[in-house]
Coordinates of C-alpha atoms and ligand atoms in Angstrom, one line a residue:
M1 CA -16.7 5.4 16.0
I2 CA -13.2 5.4 17.0
M3 CA -13.8 7.8 19.7
W4 CA -10.0 8.3 20.7
L5 CA -9.5 9.9 17.4
N6 CA -11.6 12.5 18.6
R7 CA -8.6 14.2 20.4
F8 CA -6.4 14.5 17.4
W9 CA -8.6 15.5 14.4
L10 CA -8.1 19.0 15.1
L11 CA -4.2 18.8 15.2
S12 CA -3.4 20.1 11.8
C13 CA -0.1 19.7 10.4
V14 CA 0.5 20.9 6.7
V15 CA 3.8 20.2 5.6
V16 CA 5.1 20.6 2.1
V17 CA 8.4 18.6 1.3
H18 CA 10.5 21.2 -0.7
L19 CA 12.5 20.1 -3.6
S20 CA 15.6 22.3 -4.5
G21 CA 17.4 22.2 -8.0
R22 CA 14.6 20.2 -9.5
P23 CA 15.1 19.6 -13.2
V24 CA 12.8 21.2 -15.7
S25 CA 9.6 19.0 -15.7
G26 CA 8.0 18.2 -19.0
S27 CA 11.6 18.0 -20.6
G28 CA 10.6 14.3 -21.3
E29 CA 12.8 12.8 -19.1
F30 CA 11.1 13.3 -15.8
Y31 CA 7.7 14.3 -14.5
T32 CA 7.1 15.9 -11.1
A33 CA 4.5 13.9 -9.1
G34 CA 3.1 14.3 -5.6
V35 CA 1.4 12.0 -3.4
A36 CA -0.6 13.2 -0.2
E37 CA -0.5 11.4 3.2
F38 CA -3.7 12.7 4.4
R39 CA -5.4 12.6 7.8
P40 CA -9.2 12.6 7.2
A41 CA -11.5 14.6 9.4
V42 CA -13.5 11.8 11.1
F43 CA -15.0 13.6 14.0
G44 CA -16.2 17.0 15.4
G45 CA -18.7 18.1 13.0
S46 CA -21.6 17.1 10.6
S47 CA -20.8 15.3 7.5
E48 CA -20.8 18.7 5.6
Q49 CA -18.3 20.0 8.0
L50 CA -16.2 17.1 7.8
L51 CA -16.0 17.0 4.0
E52 CA -15.5 20.8 3.8
D53 CA -12.4 20.2 6.3
N54 CA -11.0 17.6 4.1
L55 CA -11.7 19.6 0.8
N56 CA -9.9 22.5 2.4
G57 CA -7.0 20.2 3.3
Y58 CA -6.8 18.9 -0.3
L59 CA -6.9 22.4 -1.8
E60 CA -4.1 23.7 0.6
L61 CA -1.8 21.0 -0.6
I62 CA -2.6 21.3 -4.1
A63 CA -1.9 25.0 -3.8
G64 CA 1.2 24.2 -1.9
A65 CA 2.9 22.5 -4.8
N66 CA 2.8 25.9 -6.6
G67 CA 1.7 24.8 -9.8
T68 CA 5.0 22.9 -10.1
S69 CA 3.4 19.3 -10.3
D70 CA 2.5 17.3 -13.2
I71 CA 0.5 14.8 -11.2
L72 CA -0.9 14.7 -7.7
V73 CA -2.4 11.7 -6.0
F74 CA -4.8 11.7 -2.9
P75 CA -5.6 8.7 -0.9
E76 CA -8.7 6.5 -0.5
A77 CA -11.7 7.5 1.5
T78 CA -10.4 10.7 2.8
L79 CA -12.8 13.2 1.2
N80 CA -16.6 12.2 1.1
S81 CA -18.6 9.9 3.1
V82 CA -21.7 7.9 2.0
L83 CA -23.6 10.9 3.3
Q84 CA -22.3 13.2 0.7
L85 CA -22.3 11.0 -2.6
T86 CA -21.4 12.4 -5.9
A87 CA -22.0 11.2 -9.3
V88 CA -18.7 10.5 -11.4
P89 CA -18.8 10.9 -15.2
E90 CA -16.7 8.2 -16.9
Q91 CA -15.1 10.9 -18.9
T92 CA -15.9 14.6 -19.9
E93 CA -14.9 16.8 -22.9
H94 CA -15.0 19.9 -20.7
S95 CA -13.7 20.7 -17.4
L96 CA -16.0 20.2 -14.6
C97 CA -15.0 23.5 -13.1
E98 CA -17.9 25.2 -14.8
A99 CA -21.1 24.0 -15.7
H100 CA -22.0 22.8 -19.1
E101 CA -25.5 22.2 -20.8
G102 CA -26.4 18.5 -20.3
D103 CA -24.1 17.9 -17.1
D104 CA -25.4 15.5 -14.8
P105 CA -26.7 17.6 -11.8
R106 CA -25.7 15.0 -9.4
V107 CA -22.0 15.7 -9.7
A108 CA -21.2 17.2 -6.3
E109 CA -19.9 20.9 -5.8
F110 CA -16.7 19.5 -4.0
L111 CA -15.8 17.7 -7.3
R112 CA -16.0 20.9 -9.2
R113 CA -14.0 22.8 -6.9
L114 CA -11.3 20.0 -7.2
A115 CA -11.4 20.2 -10.9
C116 CA -10.8 24.1 -10.6
A117 CA -8.0 23.2 -8.3
A118 CA -6.7 21.0 -11.1
R119 CA -6.9 23.7 -13.7
D120 CA -5.7 26.6 -11.6
A121 CA -2.6 24.3 -10.7
R122 CA -2.2 23.0 -14.2
T123 CA -2.0 19.4 -12.8
Y124 CA -3.3 16.1 -13.3
L125 CA -5.1 15.1 -10.1
V126 CA -6.4 11.9 -8.8
V127 CA -8.7 11.6 -5.9
N128 CA -10.9 8.8 -4.6
V129 CA -14.6 9.5 -3.7
K130 CA -17.7 7.7 -2.6
E131 CA -19.7 7.7 -5.9
R132 CA -23.6 7.5 -6.3
A133 CA -24.6 6.0 -9.8
E134 CA -28.0 5.8 -11.0
E135 CA -28.2 2.3 -12.3
H136 CA -30.4 -0.5 -13.4
A137 CA -32.2 -2.2 -10.4
T138 CA -31.1 -5.8 -10.3
A139 CA -31.5 -7.2 -6.6
S140 CA -34.7 -7.0 -4.8
T141 CA -33.0 -5.3 -2.0
D142 CA -31.9 -2.5 -4.4
R143 CA -32.0 1.1 -3.1
G144 CA -32.4 2.5 -6.5
Y145 CA -28.7 3.4 -7.0
N146 CA -25.1 2.0 -6.3
I147 CA -22.5 3.3 -4.3
Y148 CA -19.0 2.8 -5.6
N149 CA -15.4 3.2 -4.2
T150 CA -14.2 5.4 -6.9
N151 CA -10.8 6.9 -8.3
V152 CA -11.4 10.0 -10.4
V153 CA -8.6 11.4 -12.6
F154 CA -8.8 15.1 -13.8
D155 CA -6.6 16.3 -16.5
R156 CA -4.8 19.8 -16.4
Q157 CA -8.0 21.5 -17.3
G158 CA -10.2 19.9 -14.7
A159 CA -12.0 17.5 -17.5
V160 CA -12.5 13.8 -16.1
L161 CA -9.9 11.7 -17.9
S162 CA -10.4 8.4 -16.1
R163 CA -12.6 6.7 -13.5
Y164 CA -11.9 3.5 -11.8
R165 CA -14.5 1.7 -9.3
K166 CA -12.9 -0.8 -6.9
W167 CA -12.9 -4.3 -7.5
N168 CA -11.3 -6.0 -4.5
L169 CA -13.8 -4.6 -1.6
Y170 CA -12.6 -5.0 1.9
L171 CA -15.1 -4.7 4.7
E172 CA -17.6 -2.2 2.6
P173 CA -21.0 -3.5 3.2
L174 CA -22.6 -0.3 1.5
T175 CA -20.3 -0.5 -1.5
N176 CA -21.3 -2.1 -4.7
R177 CA -19.0 -3.9 -7.2
T178 CA -19.2 -3.4 -11.0
Q179 CA -20.2 -6.6 -13.1
T180 CA -16.6 -7.2 -14.2
A181 CA -13.3 -5.9 -13.1
E182 CA -12.3 -2.4 -14.9
L183 CA -8.8 -2.2 -16.2
A184 CA -8.4 1.7 -15.7
T185 CA -5.7 3.5 -17.6
F186 CA -5.1 7.2 -18.9
R187 CA -2.1 8.8 -21.1
T188 CA -0.8 12.0 -20.1
D189 CA 0.8 14.9 -22.0
F190 CA 4.2 14.2 -20.7
G191 CA 4.0 10.9 -22.6
V192 CA 3.4 8.3 -19.7
T193 CA 0.5 6.1 -19.6
F194 CA -0.8 5.4 -16.1
G195 CA -2.8 2.5 -14.7
H196 CA -4.6 3.0 -11.3
F197 CA -6.5 1.1 -8.6
I198 CA -7.5 1.2 -4.9
C199 CA -5.6 -0.2 -1.9
F200 CA -6.6 -4.0 -1.3
D201 CA -6.6 -4.4 -5.1
M202 CA -2.8 -4.5 -4.6
L203 CA -3.1 -8.0 -3.2
F204 CA -4.7 -9.5 -6.1
Y205 CA -4.0 -10.4 -9.9
T206 CA -7.2 -8.6 -11.1
P207 CA -6.8 -5.5 -11.9
A208 CA -3.5 -4.6 -10.2
Q209 CA -1.2 -7.3 -11.6
E210 CA -3.1 -7.4 -14.9
L211 CA -2.3 -3.8 -15.7
V212 CA 1.3 -4.7 -15.4
D213 CA 1.4 -8.2 -16.8
R214 CA -1.3 -7.7 -19.6
L215 CA -1.2 -4.4 -20.5
G216 CA 2.3 -3.6 -20.1
I217 CA 1.7 -0.6 -17.7
R218 CA 5.0 0.8 -16.3
H219 CA 3.5 3.7 -14.0
V220 CA 1.0 2.7 -11.4
I221 CA -1.1 4.9 -9.2
V222 CA -2.8 3.4 -6.0
T223 CA -5.0 5.2 -3.6
K224 CA -5.1 3.6 -0.1
M225 CA -6.3 3.4 3.5
F226 CA -4.4 0.7 4.6
N227 CA -3.9 -1.2 7.7
S228 CA -0.4 -2.3 8.2
E229 CA 0.4 -5.9 9.3
L230 CA 3.8 -7.6 10.5
P231 CA 5.9 -9.2 9.5
F232 CA 5.5 -8.9 5.6
L233 CA 2.6 -6.4 4.9
T234 CA 3.0 -3.0 6.3
A235 CA 2.2 -0.4 3.9
S236 CA 5.3 1.3 2.6
Q237 CA 7.1 -2.3 2.8
L238 CA 4.5 -3.9 0.4
Q239 CA 4.4 -0.6 -1.8
Q240 CA 8.2 -0.7 -2.2
G241 CA 8.4 -4.6 -2.9
W242 CA 5.4 -4.7 -5.4
A243 CA 7.2 -1.6 -7.3
W244 CA 10.5 -3.5 -7.2
A245 CA 9.1 -6.9 -8.1
N246 CA 7.4 -5.4 -11.0
N247 CA 10.0 -3.0 -11.8
V248 CA 7.4 -0.3 -12.2
T249 CA 7.0 3.2 -11.0
L250 CA 4.4 3.3 -8.2
L251 CA 2.7 6.3 -6.9
A252 CA 1.1 5.5 -3.7
A253 CA -1.1 7.9 -1.6
G254 CA -2.3 6.8 1.9
A255 CA -4.8 7.8 4.5
S256 CA -3.2 8.8 7.7
M257 CA -4.7 7.6 10.8
P258 CA -1.9 6.0 12.9
L259 CA -4.1 4.8 15.9
A260 CA -6.2 2.9 13.5
G261 CA -3.3 1.3 12.2
I262 CA -3.4 3.4 8.8
S263 CA -0.4 5.1 7.1
G264 CA 1.9 4.8 4.4
S265 CA 2.7 6.7 1.0
G266 CA 5.3 7.1 -1.3
I267 CA 6.8 7.2 -4.8
Y268 CA 8.9 4.3 -5.9
D269 CA 10.9 3.8 -8.9
G270 CA 11.1 0.0 -9.6
Q271 CA 14.5 -1.3 -8.9
Q272 CA 16.0 2.1 -7.9
G273 CA 13.8 2.0 -4.8
A274 CA 12.0 4.9 -3.1
L275 CA 12.3 8.2 -4.1
T276 CA 10.4 9.6 -1.3
R277 CA 8.1 7.8 1.4
I278 CA 6.5 8.2 4.6
M279 CA 5.0 5.8 7.5
V280 CA 3.7 7.8 10.4
S281 CA 4.4 5.4 13.1
H282 CA 5.8 7.2 16.2
R283 CA 3.0 9.7 16.5
A284 CA -0.7 9.3 17.3
E285 CA -2.1 11.9 15.1
G286 CA -1.9 11.5 11.2
Q287 CA -0.5 14.0 9.0
R288 CA -1.4 16.1 5.9
Q289 CA 1.6 16.2 4.0
L290 CA 2.4 16.2 0.2
L291 CA 5.5 14.2 -0.9
L292 CA 6.9 15.2 -4.2
A293 CA 9.6 13.7 -6.5
Q294 CA 11.2 14.0 -9.9
V295 CA 10.2 10.6 -11.5
P296 CA 11.8 9.3 -14.6
T297 CA 9.7 8.6 -17.6
D298 CA 11.8 5.8 -18.8
G299 CA 15.1 4.3 -17.8
S300 CA 16.8 7.3 -16.3
Q301 CA 17.7 7.8 -12.8
G302 CA 15.2 9.6 -10.4
T303 CA 15.9 12.5 -7.9
S304 CA 15.9 10.9 -4.2
T305 CA 14.4 13.4 -1.9
P306 CA 15.4 12.7 1.5
T307 CA 12.4 12.6 3.7
E308 CA 12.6 12.7 7.4
E309 CA 12.3 9.0 8.3
E310 CA 12.0 9.2 12.1
E311 CA 13.8 6.5 14.0
S312 CA 14.1 8.4 17.4
P313 CA 13.8 6.4 20.6
S314 CA 10.3 6.3 21.3
T315 CA 7.3 3.8 21.0
V316 CA 5.5 2.9 17.8
Q317 CA 1.9 4.4 18.0
L318 CA 0.7 2.7 14.7
K319 CA -1.6 0.0 15.7
L320 CA -0.1 -3.0 13.6
L321 CA -2.0 -6.2 12.8
Q322 CA -0.1 -9.4 13.1
Q323 CA -0.1 -12.3 10.4
P324 CA -2.7 -14.4 11.4
D325 CA -1.1 -17.6 10.1
I326 CA 2.5 -16.8 11.6
G327 CA 2.0 -20.2 13.8
S328 CA 2.2 -22.4 10.8
F329 CA 5.5 -21.5 9.5
S330 CA 8.4 -23.9 9.9
T331 CA 11.0 -22.1 11.8
W332 CA 14.2 -22.1 13.3
A333 CA 15.1 -19.6 16.2
L334 CA 18.5 -17.8 16.2
P335 CA 20.4 -18.5 19.5
L336 CA 21.2 -15.2 20.8
V337 CA 25.0 -15.7 21.2
N338 CA 27.4 -13.1 20.3
G339 CA 29.5 -13.6 17.1
S340 CA 27.3 -16.6 15.8
A341 CA 26.8 -17.9 12.2
A342 CA 24.6 -20.3 10.9
S343 CA 23.9 -22.2 7.4
K344 CA 20.3 -23.7 7.3
R345 CA 18.0 -25.3 5.1
L346 CA 14.3 -25.0 5.8
C347 CA 11.4 -26.6 3.7
Q348 CA 7.8 -26.8 3.9
A349 CA 5.7 -28.6 1.4
D350 CA 7.1 -27.8 -2.3
L351 CA 9.5 -24.8 -1.1
C352 CA 13.1 -24.9 0.5
C353 CA 15.1 -22.2 1.2
D354 CA 18.6 -21.7 2.1
F355 CA 19.9 -19.1 4.9
Q356 CA 23.4 -18.2 5.6
L357 CA 24.0 -15.5 8.3
S358 CA 26.2 -14.1 10.9
W359 CA 25.3 -11.9 13.7
N360 CA 26.6 -10.0 16.6
L361 CA 24.7 -8.7 19.6
L362 CA 25.2 -5.3 20.4
G363 CA 24.1 -5.2 24.2
A364 CA 23.5 -7.6 27.0
Q365 CA 19.9 -7.9 26.2
A366 CA 18.4 -8.0 22.7
E367 CA 15.4 -6.1 21.9
Y368 CA 14.1 -8.9 19.6
H369 CA 14.5 -12.6 19.2
Y370 CA 14.7 -13.8 15.6
R371 CA 13.5 -16.8 13.6
L372 CA 14.1 -18.1 10.1
G373 CA 10.9 -19.4 8.6
V374 CA 9.3 -21.0 5.7
S375 CA 5.6 -21.2 4.7
V376 CA 3.7 -22.7 1.8
A377 CA -0.1 -21.5 2.8
E378 CA -3.5 -20.0 2.0
R379 CA -3.3 -17.2 4.2
R380 CA -6.2 -15.2 5.3
Y381 CA -6.8 -11.4 5.9
E382 CA -8.8 -10.2 8.5
Q383 CA -12.1 -10.5 6.4
E384 CA -12.7 -13.8 4.9
Q385 CA -10.4 -13.3 2.0
Y386 CA -7.6 -15.5 1.1
S387 CA -4.2 -15.5 -0.9
S388 CA -1.9 -18.3 -1.6
I389 CA 1.7 -17.3 -0.4
R390 CA 5.0 -18.9 -0.5
V391 CA 7.5 -17.3 2.0
C392 CA 11.0 -17.5 3.1
G393 CA 12.5 -15.1 5.5
L394 CA 13.9 -14.0 8.8
F395 CA 11.8 -12.2 11.2
A396 CA 11.6 -10.4 14.3
C397 CA 9.7 -11.9 17.6
R398 CA 9.2 -10.0 20.8
D399 CA 10.1 -13.3 22.7
D400 CA 11.4 -16.7 22.3
S401 CA 7.8 -18.0 20.9
L402 CA 6.9 -18.4 17.5
E403 CA 3.5 -16.7 18.2
S404 CA 5.4 -13.6 19.3
C405 CA 6.6 -13.1 15.8
G406 CA 5.3 -10.0 14.2
L407 CA 4.7 -8.1 17.5
L408 CA 7.0 -5.3 18.2
S409 CA 9.1 -5.1 21.2
N410 CA 7.7 -3.5 24.5
Q411 CA 11.2 -2.1 25.0
L412 CA 11.9 1.6 23.7
E413 CA 13.6 1.5 20.5
G414 CA 17.4 2.4 19.9
H415 CA 18.7 1.6 23.1
G416 CA 21.4 -0.3 21.7
G417 CA 20.1 -3.9 22.7
G418 CA 19.7 -5.0 19.2
V419 CA 21.0 -7.6 17.0
E420 CA 23.6 -6.7 14.2
F421 CA 23.3 -8.9 11.1
T422 CA 26.8 -8.9 9.8
S423 CA 26.0 -10.9 6.8
L424 CA 22.4 -12.5 5.7
R425 CA 21.6 -14.2 2.6
I426 CA 18.6 -16.1 1.6
S427 CA 17.9 -18.2 -1.5
G428 CA 15.2 -20.4 -2.6
E429 CA 13.5 -22.2 -5.5
F430 CA 10.0 -21.2 -6.0
V431 CA 7.6 -23.1 -8.2
K432 CA 6.5 -21.2 -11.5
R433 CA 3.0 -20.2 -12.1
P434 CA 1.5 -17.9 -14.7
R435 CA 0.1 -15.8 -12.2
R436 CA 2.6 -15.3 -9.5
L437 CA 4.6 -12.2 -7.9
L438 CA 7.7 -12.9 -6.0
M439 CA 8.8 -9.8 -4.1
P440 CA 11.8 -8.7 -2.1
N441 CA 10.2 -8.0 1.3
T442 CA 12.3 -6.1 3.9
L443 CA 11.5 -3.8 7.0
T444 CA 13.7 -1.9 9.6
Y445 CA 12.5 -0.6 12.9
G446 CA 11.5 2.7 11.3
L447 CA 8.8 0.6 9.3
Y448 CA 10.7 1.2 6.0
A449 CA 12.0 -1.2 3.5
L450 CA 15.7 -1.3 2.8
Q451 CA 16.7 0.6 -0.2
P452 CA 18.5 -1.2 -3.3
S453 CA 21.7 0.0 -2.1
E454 CA 21.4 -1.9 1.2
V455 CA 20.1 -5.1 -0.3
A456 CA 20.7 -7.1 -3.4
W457 CA 17.8 -9.0 -4.9
T458 CA 18.1 -11.6 -7.9
M459 CA 15.9 -13.8 -9.8
Q460 CA 16.9 -16.3 -12.3
E461 CA 15.9 -19.6 -14.1
V462 CA 17.3 -22.7 -12.7
P463 CA 19.5 -24.3 -15.5
A464 CA 17.6 -27.4 -16.8
N465 CA 14.6 -26.9 -14.6
D466 CA 11.7 -25.0 -16.2
S467 CA 9.5 -25.6 -13.2
H468 CA 11.1 -23.4 -10.6
T469 CA 13.0 -19.8 -10.2
H470 CA 15.9 -19.3 -8.2
T471 CA 15.8 -16.2 -6.3
Q472 CA 17.9 -14.7 -3.7
L473 CA 18.1 -11.9 -1.2
E474 CA 21.3 -10.7 0.2
L475 CA 22.5 -7.8 2.5
R476 CA 25.0 -5.3 0.9
Q477 CA 26.1 -4.1 4.4
P478 CA 25.7 -4.8 8.0
Q479 CA 22.2 -4.3 9.5
R480 CA 21.3 -3.4 13.1
Q481 CA 17.5 -2.6 12.9
L482 CA 16.1 -5.5 11.0
L483 CA 12.4 -6.5 11.8
T484 CA 11.9 -8.6 8.4
F485 CA 14.2 -10.0 5.6
A486 CA 12.2 -12.1 3.2
L487 CA 11.3 -13.4 -0.1
Y488 CA 7.3 -13.2 -0.5
G489 CA 5.6 -14.7 -3.2
N490 CA 2.0 -14.2 -3.9
Y491 CA 0.6 -16.9 -6.0
F492 CA -2.7 -15.4 -7.4
E493 CA -4.5 -18.2 -9.3
E494 CA -4.1 -20.8 -6.6
F495 CA -6.6 -18.8 -4.6
A496 CA -9.1 -18.4 -7.5
S497 CA -10.7 -21.7 -7.2
N498 CA -12.3 -21.0 -3.6
G499 CA -12.5 -17.4 -4.2
V500 CA -16.1 -17.4 -5.0
A501 CA -16.9 -19.3 -1.8
A502 CA -14.7 -17.0 0.2
V503 CA -16.6 -14.0 -1.0
W504 CA -20.0 -16.0 0.0
R505 CA -18.5 -16.6 3.4
G506 CA -17.3 -13.0 3.6
M507 CA -21.0 -11.8 2.9
L508 CA -22.5 -14.0 5.6
T509 CA -20.4 -12.5 8.1
L510 CA -21.1 -8.8 7.2
C511 CA -24.0 -8.3 9.3
L512 CA -22.0 -9.3 12.3
L513 CA -19.0 -7.2 11.2
L514 CA -21.0 -4.1 10.4
A515 CA -22.0 -3.9 14.0
I516 CA -18.6 -4.3 15.3
S517 CA -16.3 -3.4 12.2
M518 CA -15.2 0.0 13.8
H519 CA -13.6 -2.0 16.6
L520 CA -12.0 -4.5 14.7
P521 CA -8.6 -4.2 12.8
I522 CA -9.1 -3.8 9.0
L523 CA -6.9 -4.1 6.3
C524 CA -8.4 -1.7 3.7
N525 CA -11.4 0.1 4.9
S526 CA -13.1 3.2 4.2
F527 CA -15.4 5.5 6.3
Ligands
LIG1 C1 5.6 27.4 -3.2 O1 6.0 28.8 -2.9 C2 6.3 29.2 -1.6 C3 6.4 30.6 -1.6 O2 7.2 31.2 -2.6 C4 7.5 28.5 -1.2 O3 7.9 28.7 0.3 C5 7.6 27.0 -1.5 O4 8.7 26.4 -1.1 C6 7.0 26.5 -2.7 N1 6.8 25.1 -2.6 C7 7.0 24.4 -3.7 C8 6.9 22.9 -3.6 O5 8.0 24.5 -4.6
LIG2 C1 -25.6 -2.7 -4.1 O1 -25.1 -3.0 -2.7 C2 -26.3 -2.9 -1.7 C3 -25.9 -2.7 -0.4 O2 -25.3 -4.0 -0.1 C4 -27.4 -4.0 -2.2 O3 -28.4 -3.7 -1.3 C5 -27.7 -3.9 -3.6 O4 -28.5 -4.9 -4.1 C6 -26.4 -3.9 -4.5 N1 -26.7 -3.4 -5.8 C7 -26.7 -4.5 -6.8 C8 -27.0 -3.8 -8.3 O5 -26.1 -5.2 -6.7
LIG3 C1 13.7 -2.2 -15.2 O1 13.3 -1.2 -16.0 C2 14.2 -0.4 -16.6 C3 13.7 0.7 -17.1 O2 12.4 1.1 -16.9 C4 15.1 -1.3 -17.4 O3 16.2 -0.3 -17.9 C5 15.6 -2.5 -16.6 O4 16.5 -3.0 -17.5 C6 14.7 -3.1 -15.9 N1 15.0 -4.2 -15.3 C7 14.6 -5.5 -15.2 C8 15.4 -6.4 -14.4 O5 14.0 -5.9 -16.0
LIG4 C1 30.2 -9.1 20.5 O1 31.5 -9.2 20.0 C2 32.0 -8.1 19.5 C3 33.3 -8.5 18.8 O2 33.7 -9.8 18.7 C4 32.3 -7.1 20.6 O3 32.9 -5.9 20.0 C5 30.7 -6.8 21.3 O4 31.4 -6.0 22.5 C6 30.3 -8.1 21.8 N1 29.1 -7.8 22.4 C7 28.6 -8.3 23.3 C8 27.3 -7.9 23.9 O5 29.4 -9.1 24.1
LIG5 C1 13.5 -28.3 -10.2 O1 13.9 -27.6 -9.0 C2 13.1 -28.1 -7.9 C3 13.4 -27.2 -6.8 O2 14.7 -27.3 -6.4 C4 13.1 -29.5 -7.7 O3 12.2 -30.0 -6.7 C5 12.7 -30.3 -9.0 O4 12.9 -31.6 -8.8 C6 13.4 -29.8 -10.0 N1 13.0 -30.3 -11.5 C7 13.9 -30.8 -12.5 C8 13.1 -31.4 -13.6 O5 15.2 -30.9 -12.2

């Protein structure tokens, strides 16, 4: 599988972002969090050797934090494979670091070593594993046990504090689902209660949005192996927009495999934006890097660590998907004329948006064409999964066709042939629903979202109108490297009615997908 990764798996790059002048953690106002962008070992050894390589990578990053962290998060599917399953207790009284009488013998050695690492570093630790659970046989095809895609949370002693089994599976034919979705939360000794989930969950109401809406969770952890999609769903872009829209803190740890389209980690502080983030987009090999930040426990200001966000003139190596339904948007193409301005109203179904903008050309030939667009649609992901979305936005296109929107330019970046948006404002009236998430959604050439200092986002009730919300997104300063500038609404419950049908359609295609899945683009996968 993915043979071209072979060349890169040996390349190792362990970088630890250093923080200087850090406030004392545990003071109540801040905690120190780390998220790992992590390249898993995929080839070049037996499953034992690959696990050992990954485990050593984890241990090195944990040790590299020097015992300064309060919580560390590692990504989805970057540790063990289905050939190296482990039992995961729901909770333990004692540290898993040493054996106790009555312990489950199926708890694997690597999990115990991670428990020891958590204890040695005196940190909470979140890892994602392939779990083997001995459970009641229900189906006739049963193999006698279930496999779950599972987050495990260790406390500072290495005891298991919380466990979460993934609900929204994505192309994981060997993996089982629990009977009902779990809402996993845990409380820490620094006074913060976290909720946690896995990758694809983020695009659905249960359990991700439910943790925020129903349980009032303000600090959220997600482990990911996420395949980025243009124009609206690249990894860090979605993470930052989700955290801003919910006004919550989000710790996101992502697997790092750019040639498979997978990268993206960060720590986002609600409406304050990203404290640290990474998208490995301009290089072929993934990274093993821990991003650390001082995260405020409540309303105080977080410490922004400048992460090197590469925007050098080179080609993007990250293999990006394109939104499959882009052709159904109602759009208007911007004329590439210097010193232009436009004021447009575009509608589709029950959504109308107003666009006001002005722009200059920076060179004779622009790298991108741009369109304004609006869409009310049931969109599909690569597998037969659907979401109902309402979107208004500006997005970049490779040429003057709508079908080229969401494709990167063939030209090298940064050659000065861009379009400078001197002003840009989008507003729309979005229909209200009980289960809805309206997100600011922006993206620049570096594949990062604009920070709140660069863009203003507001949402307000429409006077004398209780069926719609007015929302607006506006540039605070001219912007030369825009790929996307949009209002993205995920309407969760409108999809629910045909969700069951979609799941069954999905299962029917699984046999086919199993054979070829490694050659297909995937949005959230595990190896
Ligand atoms: C850990 O300690 C080493 C050696 O003292 C130092 O170079 C490094 O910056 C420290 N790392 C952090 C995250 O503080
Ligand atoms: C778990 O998944 C396997 C593989 O898809 C399936 O054969 C088995 O029946 C599932 N077990 C349960 C309890 O659903
Ligand atoms: C966002 O959360 C912070 C504290 O977590 C709070 O001070 C602020 O008022 C919230 N903003 C909105 C728009 O709810
Ligand atoms: C566009 O106009 C601005 C000022 O109006 C000028 O500085 C710039 O050189 C022009 N760009 C092109 C490509 O003609
Ligand atoms: C509320 O606003 C929407 C969108 O502008 C409009 O279509 C609808 O008619 C308004 N409803 C009322 C009661 O004014």
